[in-house]
Short mmCIF file of C-alpha atoms in Angstrom, two decimals:
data_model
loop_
_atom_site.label_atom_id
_atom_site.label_comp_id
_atom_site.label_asym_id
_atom_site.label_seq_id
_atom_site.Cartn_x
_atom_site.Cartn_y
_atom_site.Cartn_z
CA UNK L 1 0.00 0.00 0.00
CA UNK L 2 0.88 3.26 -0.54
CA UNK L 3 0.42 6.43 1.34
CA UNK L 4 -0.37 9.32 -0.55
CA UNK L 5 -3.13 12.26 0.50
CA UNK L 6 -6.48 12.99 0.21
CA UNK L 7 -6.32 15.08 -2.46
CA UNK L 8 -4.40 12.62 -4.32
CA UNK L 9 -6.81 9.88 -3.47
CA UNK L 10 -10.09 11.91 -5.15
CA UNK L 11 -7.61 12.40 -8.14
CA UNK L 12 -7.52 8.65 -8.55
CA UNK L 13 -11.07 8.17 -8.05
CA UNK L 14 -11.71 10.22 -10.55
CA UNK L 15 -9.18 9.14 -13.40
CA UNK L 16 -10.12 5.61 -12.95
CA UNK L 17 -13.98 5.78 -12.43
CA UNK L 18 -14.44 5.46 -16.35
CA UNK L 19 -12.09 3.31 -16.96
CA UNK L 20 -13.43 1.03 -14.00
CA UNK L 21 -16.66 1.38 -15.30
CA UNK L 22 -16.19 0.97 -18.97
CA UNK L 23 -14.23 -2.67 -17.99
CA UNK L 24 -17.13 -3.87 -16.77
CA UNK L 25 -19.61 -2.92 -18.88
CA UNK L 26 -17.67 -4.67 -22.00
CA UNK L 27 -17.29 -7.72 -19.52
CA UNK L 28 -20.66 -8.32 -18.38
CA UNK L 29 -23.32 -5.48 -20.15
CA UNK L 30 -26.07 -4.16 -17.60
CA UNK L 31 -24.64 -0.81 -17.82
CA UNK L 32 -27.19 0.56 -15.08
CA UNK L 33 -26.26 -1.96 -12.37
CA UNK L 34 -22.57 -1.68 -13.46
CA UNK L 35 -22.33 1.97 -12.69
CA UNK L 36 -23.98 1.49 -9.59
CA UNK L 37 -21.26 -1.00 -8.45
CA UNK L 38 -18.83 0.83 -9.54
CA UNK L 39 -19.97 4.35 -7.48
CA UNK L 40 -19.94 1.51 -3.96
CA UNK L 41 -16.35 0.99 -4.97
CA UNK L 42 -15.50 4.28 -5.49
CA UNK L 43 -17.30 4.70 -2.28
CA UNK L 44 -15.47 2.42 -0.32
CA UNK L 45 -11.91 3.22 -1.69
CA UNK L 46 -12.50 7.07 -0.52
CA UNK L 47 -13.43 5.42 3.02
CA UNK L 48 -10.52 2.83 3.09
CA UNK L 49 -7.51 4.21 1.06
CA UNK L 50 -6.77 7.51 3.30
CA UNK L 51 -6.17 5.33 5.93
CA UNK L 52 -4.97 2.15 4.83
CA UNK L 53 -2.86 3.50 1.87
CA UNK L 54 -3.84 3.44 -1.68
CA UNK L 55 -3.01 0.01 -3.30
CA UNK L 56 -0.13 -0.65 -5.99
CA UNK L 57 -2.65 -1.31 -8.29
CA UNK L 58 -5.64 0.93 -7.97
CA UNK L 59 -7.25 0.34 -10.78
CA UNK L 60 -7.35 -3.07 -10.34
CA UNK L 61 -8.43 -2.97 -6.97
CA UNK L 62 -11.69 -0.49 -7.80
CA UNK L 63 -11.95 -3.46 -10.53
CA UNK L 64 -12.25 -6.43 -8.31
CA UNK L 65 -14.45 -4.73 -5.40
CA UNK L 66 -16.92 -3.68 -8.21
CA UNK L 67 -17.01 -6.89 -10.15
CA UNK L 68 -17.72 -8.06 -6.39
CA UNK L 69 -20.71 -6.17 -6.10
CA UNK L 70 -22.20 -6.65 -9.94
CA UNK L 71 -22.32 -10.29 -9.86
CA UNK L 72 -23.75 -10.20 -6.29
CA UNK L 73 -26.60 -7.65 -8.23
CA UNK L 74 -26.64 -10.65 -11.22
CA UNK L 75 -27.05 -13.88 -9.34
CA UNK L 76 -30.26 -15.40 -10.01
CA UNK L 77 -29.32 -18.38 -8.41
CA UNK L 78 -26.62 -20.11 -6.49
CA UNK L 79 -24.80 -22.07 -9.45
CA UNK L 80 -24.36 -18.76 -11.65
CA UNK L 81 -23.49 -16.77 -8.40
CA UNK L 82 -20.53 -19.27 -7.79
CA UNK L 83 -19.87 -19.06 -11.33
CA UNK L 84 -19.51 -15.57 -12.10
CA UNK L 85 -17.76 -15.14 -8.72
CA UNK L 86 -14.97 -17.56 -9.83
CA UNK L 87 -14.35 -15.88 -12.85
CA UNK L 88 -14.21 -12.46 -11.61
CA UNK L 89 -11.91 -13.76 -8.76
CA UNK L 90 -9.58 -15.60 -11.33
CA UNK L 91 -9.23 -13.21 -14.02
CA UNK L 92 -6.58 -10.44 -13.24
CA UNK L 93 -7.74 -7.33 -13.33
CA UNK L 94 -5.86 -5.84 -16.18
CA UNK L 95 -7.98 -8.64 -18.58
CA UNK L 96 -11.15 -6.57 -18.03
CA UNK L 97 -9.16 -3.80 -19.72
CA UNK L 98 -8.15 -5.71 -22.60
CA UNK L 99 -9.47 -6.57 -25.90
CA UNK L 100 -10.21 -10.23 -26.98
CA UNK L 101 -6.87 -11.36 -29.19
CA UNK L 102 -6.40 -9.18 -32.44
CA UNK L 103 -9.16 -6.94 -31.63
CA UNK L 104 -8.77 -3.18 -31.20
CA UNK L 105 -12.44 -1.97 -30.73
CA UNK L 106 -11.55 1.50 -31.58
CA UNK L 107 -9.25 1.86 -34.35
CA UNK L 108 -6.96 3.99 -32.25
CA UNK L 109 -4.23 1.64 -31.47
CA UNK L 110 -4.89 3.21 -27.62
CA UNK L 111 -5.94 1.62 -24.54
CA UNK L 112 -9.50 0.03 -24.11
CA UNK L 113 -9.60 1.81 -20.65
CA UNK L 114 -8.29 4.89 -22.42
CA UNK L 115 -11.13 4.67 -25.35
CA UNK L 116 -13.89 3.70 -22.48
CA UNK L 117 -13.52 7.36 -21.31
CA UNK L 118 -15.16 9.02 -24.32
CA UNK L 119 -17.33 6.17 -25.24
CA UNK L 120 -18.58 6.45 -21.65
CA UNK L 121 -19.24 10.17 -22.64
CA UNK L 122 -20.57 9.34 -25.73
CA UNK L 123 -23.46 7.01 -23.92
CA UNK L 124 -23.94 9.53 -21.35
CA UNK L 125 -24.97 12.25 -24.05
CA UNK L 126 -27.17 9.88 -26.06
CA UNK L 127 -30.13 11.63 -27.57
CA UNK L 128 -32.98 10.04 -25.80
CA UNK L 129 -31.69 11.83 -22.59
CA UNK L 130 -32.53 15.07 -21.58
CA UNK L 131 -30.00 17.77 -21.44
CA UNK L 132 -30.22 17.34 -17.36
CA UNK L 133 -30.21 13.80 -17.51
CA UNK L 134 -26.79 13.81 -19.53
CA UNK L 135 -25.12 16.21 -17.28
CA UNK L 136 -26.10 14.42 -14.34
CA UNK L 137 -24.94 10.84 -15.70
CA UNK L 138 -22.00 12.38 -17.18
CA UNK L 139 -20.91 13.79 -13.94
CA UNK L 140 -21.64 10.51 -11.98
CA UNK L 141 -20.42 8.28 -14.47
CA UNK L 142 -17.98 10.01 -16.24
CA UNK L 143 -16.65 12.45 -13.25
CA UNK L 144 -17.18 9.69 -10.45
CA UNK L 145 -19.08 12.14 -8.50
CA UNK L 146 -21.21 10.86 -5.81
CA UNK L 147 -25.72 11.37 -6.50
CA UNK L 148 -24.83 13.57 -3.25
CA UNK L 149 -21.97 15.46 -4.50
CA UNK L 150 -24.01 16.35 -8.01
CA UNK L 151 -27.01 17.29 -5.73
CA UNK L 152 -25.19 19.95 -3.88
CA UNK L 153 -23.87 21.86 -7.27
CA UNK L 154 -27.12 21.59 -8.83
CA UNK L 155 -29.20 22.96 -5.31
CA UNK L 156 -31.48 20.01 -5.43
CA UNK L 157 -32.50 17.16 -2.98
CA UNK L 158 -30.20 14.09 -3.21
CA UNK L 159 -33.58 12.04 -3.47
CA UNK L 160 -33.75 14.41 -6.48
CA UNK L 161 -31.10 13.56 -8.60
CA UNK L 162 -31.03 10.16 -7.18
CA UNK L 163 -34.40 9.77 -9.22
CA UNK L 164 -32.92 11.73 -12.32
CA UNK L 165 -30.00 9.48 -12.53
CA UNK L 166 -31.73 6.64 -12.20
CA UNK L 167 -34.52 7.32 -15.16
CA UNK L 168 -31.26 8.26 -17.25
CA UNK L 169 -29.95 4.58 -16.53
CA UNK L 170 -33.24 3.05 -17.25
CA UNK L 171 -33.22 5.07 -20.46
CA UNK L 172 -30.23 3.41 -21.40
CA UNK L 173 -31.13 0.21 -20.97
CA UNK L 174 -30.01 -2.13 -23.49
CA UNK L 175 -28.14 0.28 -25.23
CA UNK L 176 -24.53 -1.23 -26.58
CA UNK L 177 -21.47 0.13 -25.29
CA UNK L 178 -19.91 0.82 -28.18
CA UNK L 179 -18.52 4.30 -30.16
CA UNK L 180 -20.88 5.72 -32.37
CA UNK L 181 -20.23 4.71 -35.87
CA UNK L 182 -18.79 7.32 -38.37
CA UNK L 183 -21.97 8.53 -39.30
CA UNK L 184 -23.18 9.26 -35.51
CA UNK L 185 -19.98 10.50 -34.67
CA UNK L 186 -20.19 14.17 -35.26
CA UNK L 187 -23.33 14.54 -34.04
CA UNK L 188 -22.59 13.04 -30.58
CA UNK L 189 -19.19 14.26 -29.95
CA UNK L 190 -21.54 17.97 -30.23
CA UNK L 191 -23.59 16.84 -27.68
CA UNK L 192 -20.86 15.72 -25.51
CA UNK L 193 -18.91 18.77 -25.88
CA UNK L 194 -22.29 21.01 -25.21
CA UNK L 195 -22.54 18.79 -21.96
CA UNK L 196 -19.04 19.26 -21.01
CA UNK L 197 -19.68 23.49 -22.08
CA UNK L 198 -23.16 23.53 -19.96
CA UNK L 199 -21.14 22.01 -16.59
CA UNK L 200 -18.55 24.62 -16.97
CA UNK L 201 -20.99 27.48 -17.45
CA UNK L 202 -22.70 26.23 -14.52
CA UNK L 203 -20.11 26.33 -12.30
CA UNK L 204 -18.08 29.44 -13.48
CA UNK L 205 -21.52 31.40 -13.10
CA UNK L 206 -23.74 29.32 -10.99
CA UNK L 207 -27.37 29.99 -11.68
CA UNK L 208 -28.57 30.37 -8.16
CA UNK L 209 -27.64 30.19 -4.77
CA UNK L 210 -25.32 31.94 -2.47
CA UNK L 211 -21.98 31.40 -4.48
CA UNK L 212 -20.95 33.07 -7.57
CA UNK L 213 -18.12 30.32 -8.56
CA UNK L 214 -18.76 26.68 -7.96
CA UNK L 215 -15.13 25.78 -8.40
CA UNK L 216 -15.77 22.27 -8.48
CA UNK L 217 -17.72 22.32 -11.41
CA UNK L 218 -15.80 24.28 -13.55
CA UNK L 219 -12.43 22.42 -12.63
CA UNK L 220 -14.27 18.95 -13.59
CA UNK L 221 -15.92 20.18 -16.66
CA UNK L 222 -11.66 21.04 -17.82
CA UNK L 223 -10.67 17.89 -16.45
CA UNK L 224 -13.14 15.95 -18.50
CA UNK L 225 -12.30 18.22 -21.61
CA UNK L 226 -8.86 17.73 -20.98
CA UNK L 227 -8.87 14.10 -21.26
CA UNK L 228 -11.48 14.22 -24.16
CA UNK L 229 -8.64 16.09 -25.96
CA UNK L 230 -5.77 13.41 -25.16
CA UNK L 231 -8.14 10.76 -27.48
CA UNK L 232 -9.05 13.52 -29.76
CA UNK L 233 -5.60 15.71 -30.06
CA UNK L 234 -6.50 16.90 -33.36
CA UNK L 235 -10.61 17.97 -33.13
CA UNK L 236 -10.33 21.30 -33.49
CA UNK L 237 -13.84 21.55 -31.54
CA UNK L 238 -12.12 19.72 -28.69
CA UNK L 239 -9.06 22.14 -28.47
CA UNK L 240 -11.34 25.69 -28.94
CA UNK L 241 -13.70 24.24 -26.16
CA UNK L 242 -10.30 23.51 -23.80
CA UNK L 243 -9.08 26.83 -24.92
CA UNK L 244 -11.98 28.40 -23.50
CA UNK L 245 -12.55 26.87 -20.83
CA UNK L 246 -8.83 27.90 -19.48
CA UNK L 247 -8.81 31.32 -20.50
CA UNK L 248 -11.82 31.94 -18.97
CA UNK L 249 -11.00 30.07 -15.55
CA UNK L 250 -8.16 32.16 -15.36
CA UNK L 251 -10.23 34.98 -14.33
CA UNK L 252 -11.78 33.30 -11.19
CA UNK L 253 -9.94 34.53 -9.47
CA UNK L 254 -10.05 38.47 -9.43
CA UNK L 255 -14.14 38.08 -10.13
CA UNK L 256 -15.03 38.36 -6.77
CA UNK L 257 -14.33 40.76 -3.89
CA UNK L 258 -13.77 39.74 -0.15
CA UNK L 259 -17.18 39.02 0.74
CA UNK L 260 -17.93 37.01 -2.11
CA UNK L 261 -19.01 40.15 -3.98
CA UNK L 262 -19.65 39.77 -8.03
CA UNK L 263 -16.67 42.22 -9.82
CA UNK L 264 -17.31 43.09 -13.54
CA UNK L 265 -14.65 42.50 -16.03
CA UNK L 266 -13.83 45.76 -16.29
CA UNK L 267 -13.12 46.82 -12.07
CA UNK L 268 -11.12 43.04 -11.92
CA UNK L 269 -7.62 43.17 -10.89
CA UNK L 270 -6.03 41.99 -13.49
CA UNK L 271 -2.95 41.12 -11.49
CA UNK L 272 -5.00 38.25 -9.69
CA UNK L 273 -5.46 36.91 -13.48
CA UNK L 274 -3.39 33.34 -13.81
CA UNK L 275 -0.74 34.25 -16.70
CA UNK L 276 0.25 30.48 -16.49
CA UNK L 277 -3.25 29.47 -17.72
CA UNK L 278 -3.61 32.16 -20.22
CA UNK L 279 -0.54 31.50 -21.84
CA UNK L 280 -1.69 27.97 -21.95
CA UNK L 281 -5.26 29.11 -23.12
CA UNK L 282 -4.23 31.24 -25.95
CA UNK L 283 -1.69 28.36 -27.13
CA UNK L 284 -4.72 26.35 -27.33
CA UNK L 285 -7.20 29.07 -29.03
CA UNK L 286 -4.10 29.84 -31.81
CA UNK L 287 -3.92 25.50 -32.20
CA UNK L 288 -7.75 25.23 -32.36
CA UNK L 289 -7.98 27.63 -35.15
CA UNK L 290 -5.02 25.88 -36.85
CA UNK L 291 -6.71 22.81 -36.92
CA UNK L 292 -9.47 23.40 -39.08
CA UNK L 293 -12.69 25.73 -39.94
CA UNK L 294 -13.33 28.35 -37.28
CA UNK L 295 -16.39 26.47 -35.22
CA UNK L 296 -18.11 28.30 -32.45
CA UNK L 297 -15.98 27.21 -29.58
CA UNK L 298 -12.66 28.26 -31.03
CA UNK L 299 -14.56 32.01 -31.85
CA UNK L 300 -15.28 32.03 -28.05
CA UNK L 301 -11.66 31.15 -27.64
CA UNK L 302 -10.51 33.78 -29.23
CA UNK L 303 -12.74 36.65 -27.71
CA UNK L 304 -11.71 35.30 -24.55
CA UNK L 305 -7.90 35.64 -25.23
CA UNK L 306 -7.81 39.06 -26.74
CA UNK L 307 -9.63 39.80 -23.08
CA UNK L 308 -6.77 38.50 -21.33
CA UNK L 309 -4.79 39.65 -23.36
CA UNK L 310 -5.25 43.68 -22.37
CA UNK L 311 -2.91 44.55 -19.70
CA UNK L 312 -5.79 47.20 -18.99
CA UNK L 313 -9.63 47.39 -19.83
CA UNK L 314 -8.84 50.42 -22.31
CA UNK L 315 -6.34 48.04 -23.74
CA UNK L 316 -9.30 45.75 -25.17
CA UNK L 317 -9.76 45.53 -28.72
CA UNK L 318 -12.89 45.43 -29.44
CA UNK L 319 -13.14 45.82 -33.28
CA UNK L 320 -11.43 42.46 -33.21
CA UNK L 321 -13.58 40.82 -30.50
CA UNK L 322 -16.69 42.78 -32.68
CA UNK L 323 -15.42 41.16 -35.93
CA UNK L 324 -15.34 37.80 -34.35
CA UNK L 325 -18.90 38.14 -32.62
CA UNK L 326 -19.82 39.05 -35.80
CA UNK L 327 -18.82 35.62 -37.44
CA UNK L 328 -20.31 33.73 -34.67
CA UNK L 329 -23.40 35.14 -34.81
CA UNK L 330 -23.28 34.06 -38.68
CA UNK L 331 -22.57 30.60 -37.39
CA UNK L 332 -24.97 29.70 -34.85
CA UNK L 333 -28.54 31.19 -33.55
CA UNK L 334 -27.16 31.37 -29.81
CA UNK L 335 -28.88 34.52 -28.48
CA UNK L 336 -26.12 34.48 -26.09
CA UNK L 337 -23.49 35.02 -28.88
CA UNK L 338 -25.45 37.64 -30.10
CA UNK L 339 -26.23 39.45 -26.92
CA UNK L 340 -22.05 39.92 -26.57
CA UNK L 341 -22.01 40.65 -29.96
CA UNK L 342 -24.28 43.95 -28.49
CA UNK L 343 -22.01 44.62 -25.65
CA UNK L 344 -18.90 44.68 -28.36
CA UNK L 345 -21.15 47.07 -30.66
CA UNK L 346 -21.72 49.40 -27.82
CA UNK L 347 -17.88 49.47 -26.84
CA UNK L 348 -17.27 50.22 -30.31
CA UNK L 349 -20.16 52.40 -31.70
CA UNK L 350 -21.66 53.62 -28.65
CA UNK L 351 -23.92 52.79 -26.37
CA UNK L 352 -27.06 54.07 -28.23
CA UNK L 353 -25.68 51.46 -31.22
CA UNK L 354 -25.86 48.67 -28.72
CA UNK L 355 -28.78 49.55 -27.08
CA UNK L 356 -30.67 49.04 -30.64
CA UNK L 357 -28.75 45.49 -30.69
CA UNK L 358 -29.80 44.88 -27.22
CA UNK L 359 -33.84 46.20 -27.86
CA UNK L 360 -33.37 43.63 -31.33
CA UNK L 361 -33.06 40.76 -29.16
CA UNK L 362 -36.28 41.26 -26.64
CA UNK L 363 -38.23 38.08 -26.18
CA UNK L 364 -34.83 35.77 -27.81
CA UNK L 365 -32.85 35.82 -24.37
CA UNK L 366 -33.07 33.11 -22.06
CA UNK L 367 -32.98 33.94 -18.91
CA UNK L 368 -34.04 37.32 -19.26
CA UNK L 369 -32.44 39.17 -16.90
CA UNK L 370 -28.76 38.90 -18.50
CA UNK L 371 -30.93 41.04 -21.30
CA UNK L 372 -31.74 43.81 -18.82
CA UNK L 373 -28.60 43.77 -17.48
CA UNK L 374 -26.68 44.86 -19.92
CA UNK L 375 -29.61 46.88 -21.25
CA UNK L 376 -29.01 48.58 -17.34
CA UNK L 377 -25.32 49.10 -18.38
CA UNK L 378 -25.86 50.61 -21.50
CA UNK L 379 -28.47 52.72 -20.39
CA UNK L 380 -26.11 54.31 -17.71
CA UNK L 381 -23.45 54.63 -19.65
CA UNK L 382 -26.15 56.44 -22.40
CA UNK L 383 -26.57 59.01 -19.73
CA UNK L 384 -30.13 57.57 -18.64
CA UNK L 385 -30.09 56.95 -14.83
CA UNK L 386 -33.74 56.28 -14.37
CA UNK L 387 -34.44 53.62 -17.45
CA UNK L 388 -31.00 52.23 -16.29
CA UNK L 389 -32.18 51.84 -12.36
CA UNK L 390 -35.13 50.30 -13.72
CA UNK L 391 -33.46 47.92 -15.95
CA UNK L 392 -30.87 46.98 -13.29
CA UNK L 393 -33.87 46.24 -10.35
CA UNK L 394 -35.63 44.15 -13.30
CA UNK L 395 -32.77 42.03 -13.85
CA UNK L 396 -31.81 41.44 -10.19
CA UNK L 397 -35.52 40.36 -9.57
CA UNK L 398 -35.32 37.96 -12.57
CA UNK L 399 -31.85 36.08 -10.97
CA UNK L 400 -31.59 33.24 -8.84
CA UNK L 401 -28.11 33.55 -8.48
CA UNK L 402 -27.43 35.97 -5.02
CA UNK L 403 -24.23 37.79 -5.61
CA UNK L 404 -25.63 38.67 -9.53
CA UNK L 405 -28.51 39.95 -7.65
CA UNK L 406 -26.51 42.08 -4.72
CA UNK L 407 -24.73 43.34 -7.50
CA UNK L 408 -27.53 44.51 -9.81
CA UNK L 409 -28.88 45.98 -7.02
CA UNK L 410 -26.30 48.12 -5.74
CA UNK L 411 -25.79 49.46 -9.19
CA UNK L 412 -29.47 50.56 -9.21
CA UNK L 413 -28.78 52.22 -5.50
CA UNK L 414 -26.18 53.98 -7.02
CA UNK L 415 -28.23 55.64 -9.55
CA UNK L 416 -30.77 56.82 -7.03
CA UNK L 417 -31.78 60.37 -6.88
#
């Protein structure tokens, strides 16, 4: 056994959960029960390795305790019970990893337990799931988070998700575990990227509560993204969604003020900005757009590095970020996309230009506060202190979130007579 922290422990969990899962799901199918074994393993290694060590083999050990548990969920009768149990106790652990002789299931030349990552994701973001269902199933089954841990970041009853995840697994019932075929391929690897986009959002700007950062989310949604990129090095979708992912994480942390106050972009320190991830970030924007046709997520990549980029807000250059908005917008209906696209106009043309973008968009922003926001912004900055206090008290009514709604409100206090 080896001693190594806590920290290090949840790294492990994490790395292998897919890879423990995916084993057994080519070994014995029943991909609902398997993932619930394999979250009691996970469960007891967190328990038992601080203490005890973590084993020389990890893998293989979250392997064996949840092949344990499956066939104790398969028996239907004493004989197959004593069957399966023999075989999982005499077949070494790395066999559930490997391929039958002279088959590589992916074409890759990698790993099984490296391919059983993104296939994992790829079954997770099947169609016939919702969009909550997927991120929920991706985060448990993917991420190795606990129902309880996945709970918490969404603000929801355990017995809540508990019920989500389980109609997700009942969903998939049946379904191969197997990569999409070519044809599929593009198609789900969007989905799986949105998923992976969505978790990130949600925890770099949680949509309600008491916290403005969910730090948890965001670092898993670039974990998972990282390691999608390590199978698909050369998907340029992959690298622009990595690239923006960093370079907007490494704002975090000068977005907030002592008391957990929000800080716009353009009051941040920009000292407390980490250089080391930017320089990463925009490595990864310039190789995303290298590798292919400008999608959305490299576009977002690149707004996002020519902000931290500027030294100083007045260093910004917005034609640039406006000319890119502008292509996005081209690209993809995203009212989202086009609402920045009306914050660049305005720091270009005025704010009277992007208040006509901004009045354009009524009734196409979801939720509709971010529109009154900004509309609040522009309208102060337009020299309009009453339309802009109302704006700014309509938008903090309209958030859940309660530092996006301190701050909305102070900036309508402010503009009191």
């Amino acid at each position: 056994m080896d001693r190594r922290t806590d920290v290090t422990v949840e790294e492990l969990l994490r790395r292998h959960a897919p890879q423990v899962l995916g084993a057994l799901v080519r070994r014995y199918g029943h991909f609902d029960q398997a993932e619930d074994s394999v979250q009691e393993a996970l469960i007891a290694a967190a328990g038992q390795w601080p203490g005890d060590g973590v084993p020389d083999n990890p893998r293989g050990w979250l392997i064996r305790v949840a092949s344990r548990r499956l066939t104790d969920r398969l028996r239907s009768d004493e004989a197959r019970r004593r069957r399966e149990e023999t075989a999982a106790a005499l077949t070494p652990a790395d066999a559930f990893v490997a391929p039958p002789p002279g088959e590589d299931p992916s074409g890759t030349g990698r790993a099984p337990s490296e391919d059983d990552t993104l296939t994992l994701l790829f079954l997770c973001c099947h169609p016939a799931l919702s969009p909550t269902a997927q991120i929920a199933l991706t985060l448990r089954a993917v991420g190795g988070l606990t129902t309880a841990e996945i709970a918490r970041a969404h603000l929801v009853p355990e017995a809540t998700m508990a019920q989500r995840i389980s109609r997700a697994k009942r969903t998939l019932r049946g379904t191969r575990f197997r990569r999409p075929d070519a044809e599929d391929r593009d198609r789900r690897l969007a989905a799986v990227l949105q998923v992976l986009y969505l978790i990130f959002n949600e925890g770099y700007t949680a949509t309600a509560g008491p916290d403005l950062h969910r730090t948890d989310l965001a670092r898993e949604a670039i974990r998972l993204t990282r390691a999608v990129r390590r199978l698909l090095p050369h998907e340029g979708r992959v690298t622009g969604l990595l690239a923006l992912m960093v370079l907007t994480e490494a704002r975090a942390p000068a977005r907030t003020g002592p008391d957990g106050e929000l800080v716009p972009l353009d009051a941040q320190d920009r000292a407390l900005w980490d250089r080391t991830a930017i320089a990463e970030g925009t490595a990864l924007a310039e190789e995303a757009l290298a590798q292919g046709p400008a999608g959305d997520y490299q576009l977002q990549a690149a707004v996002a590095a020519l902000h931290d980029e500027a030294e100083r807000p007045e260093d910004t250059d917005w034609p640039q970020i406006l000319a890119l908005y502008d292509l996005l917008v081209r690209r993809t209906p995203d009212p989202a996309a086009a609402l920045g696209r009306a914050v660049a106009v305005a720091m270009v043309d005025g704010p009277r230009a992007g208040l006509a973008a901004v009045d354009a968009l009524t009734g196409t922003v979801e939720p509709r506060f971010r529109l009154d926001a900004v509309r609040g912004h522009l309208l102060e900055r337009a020299g309009e202190p009453a339309a802009a206090r109302a704006a700014y008290r309509s938008a903090a009514d309209g958030t859940l979130s309660e530092p996006e709604a301190r701050y909305l409100r102070m900036r309508a206090d402010r503009l009191d007579p």
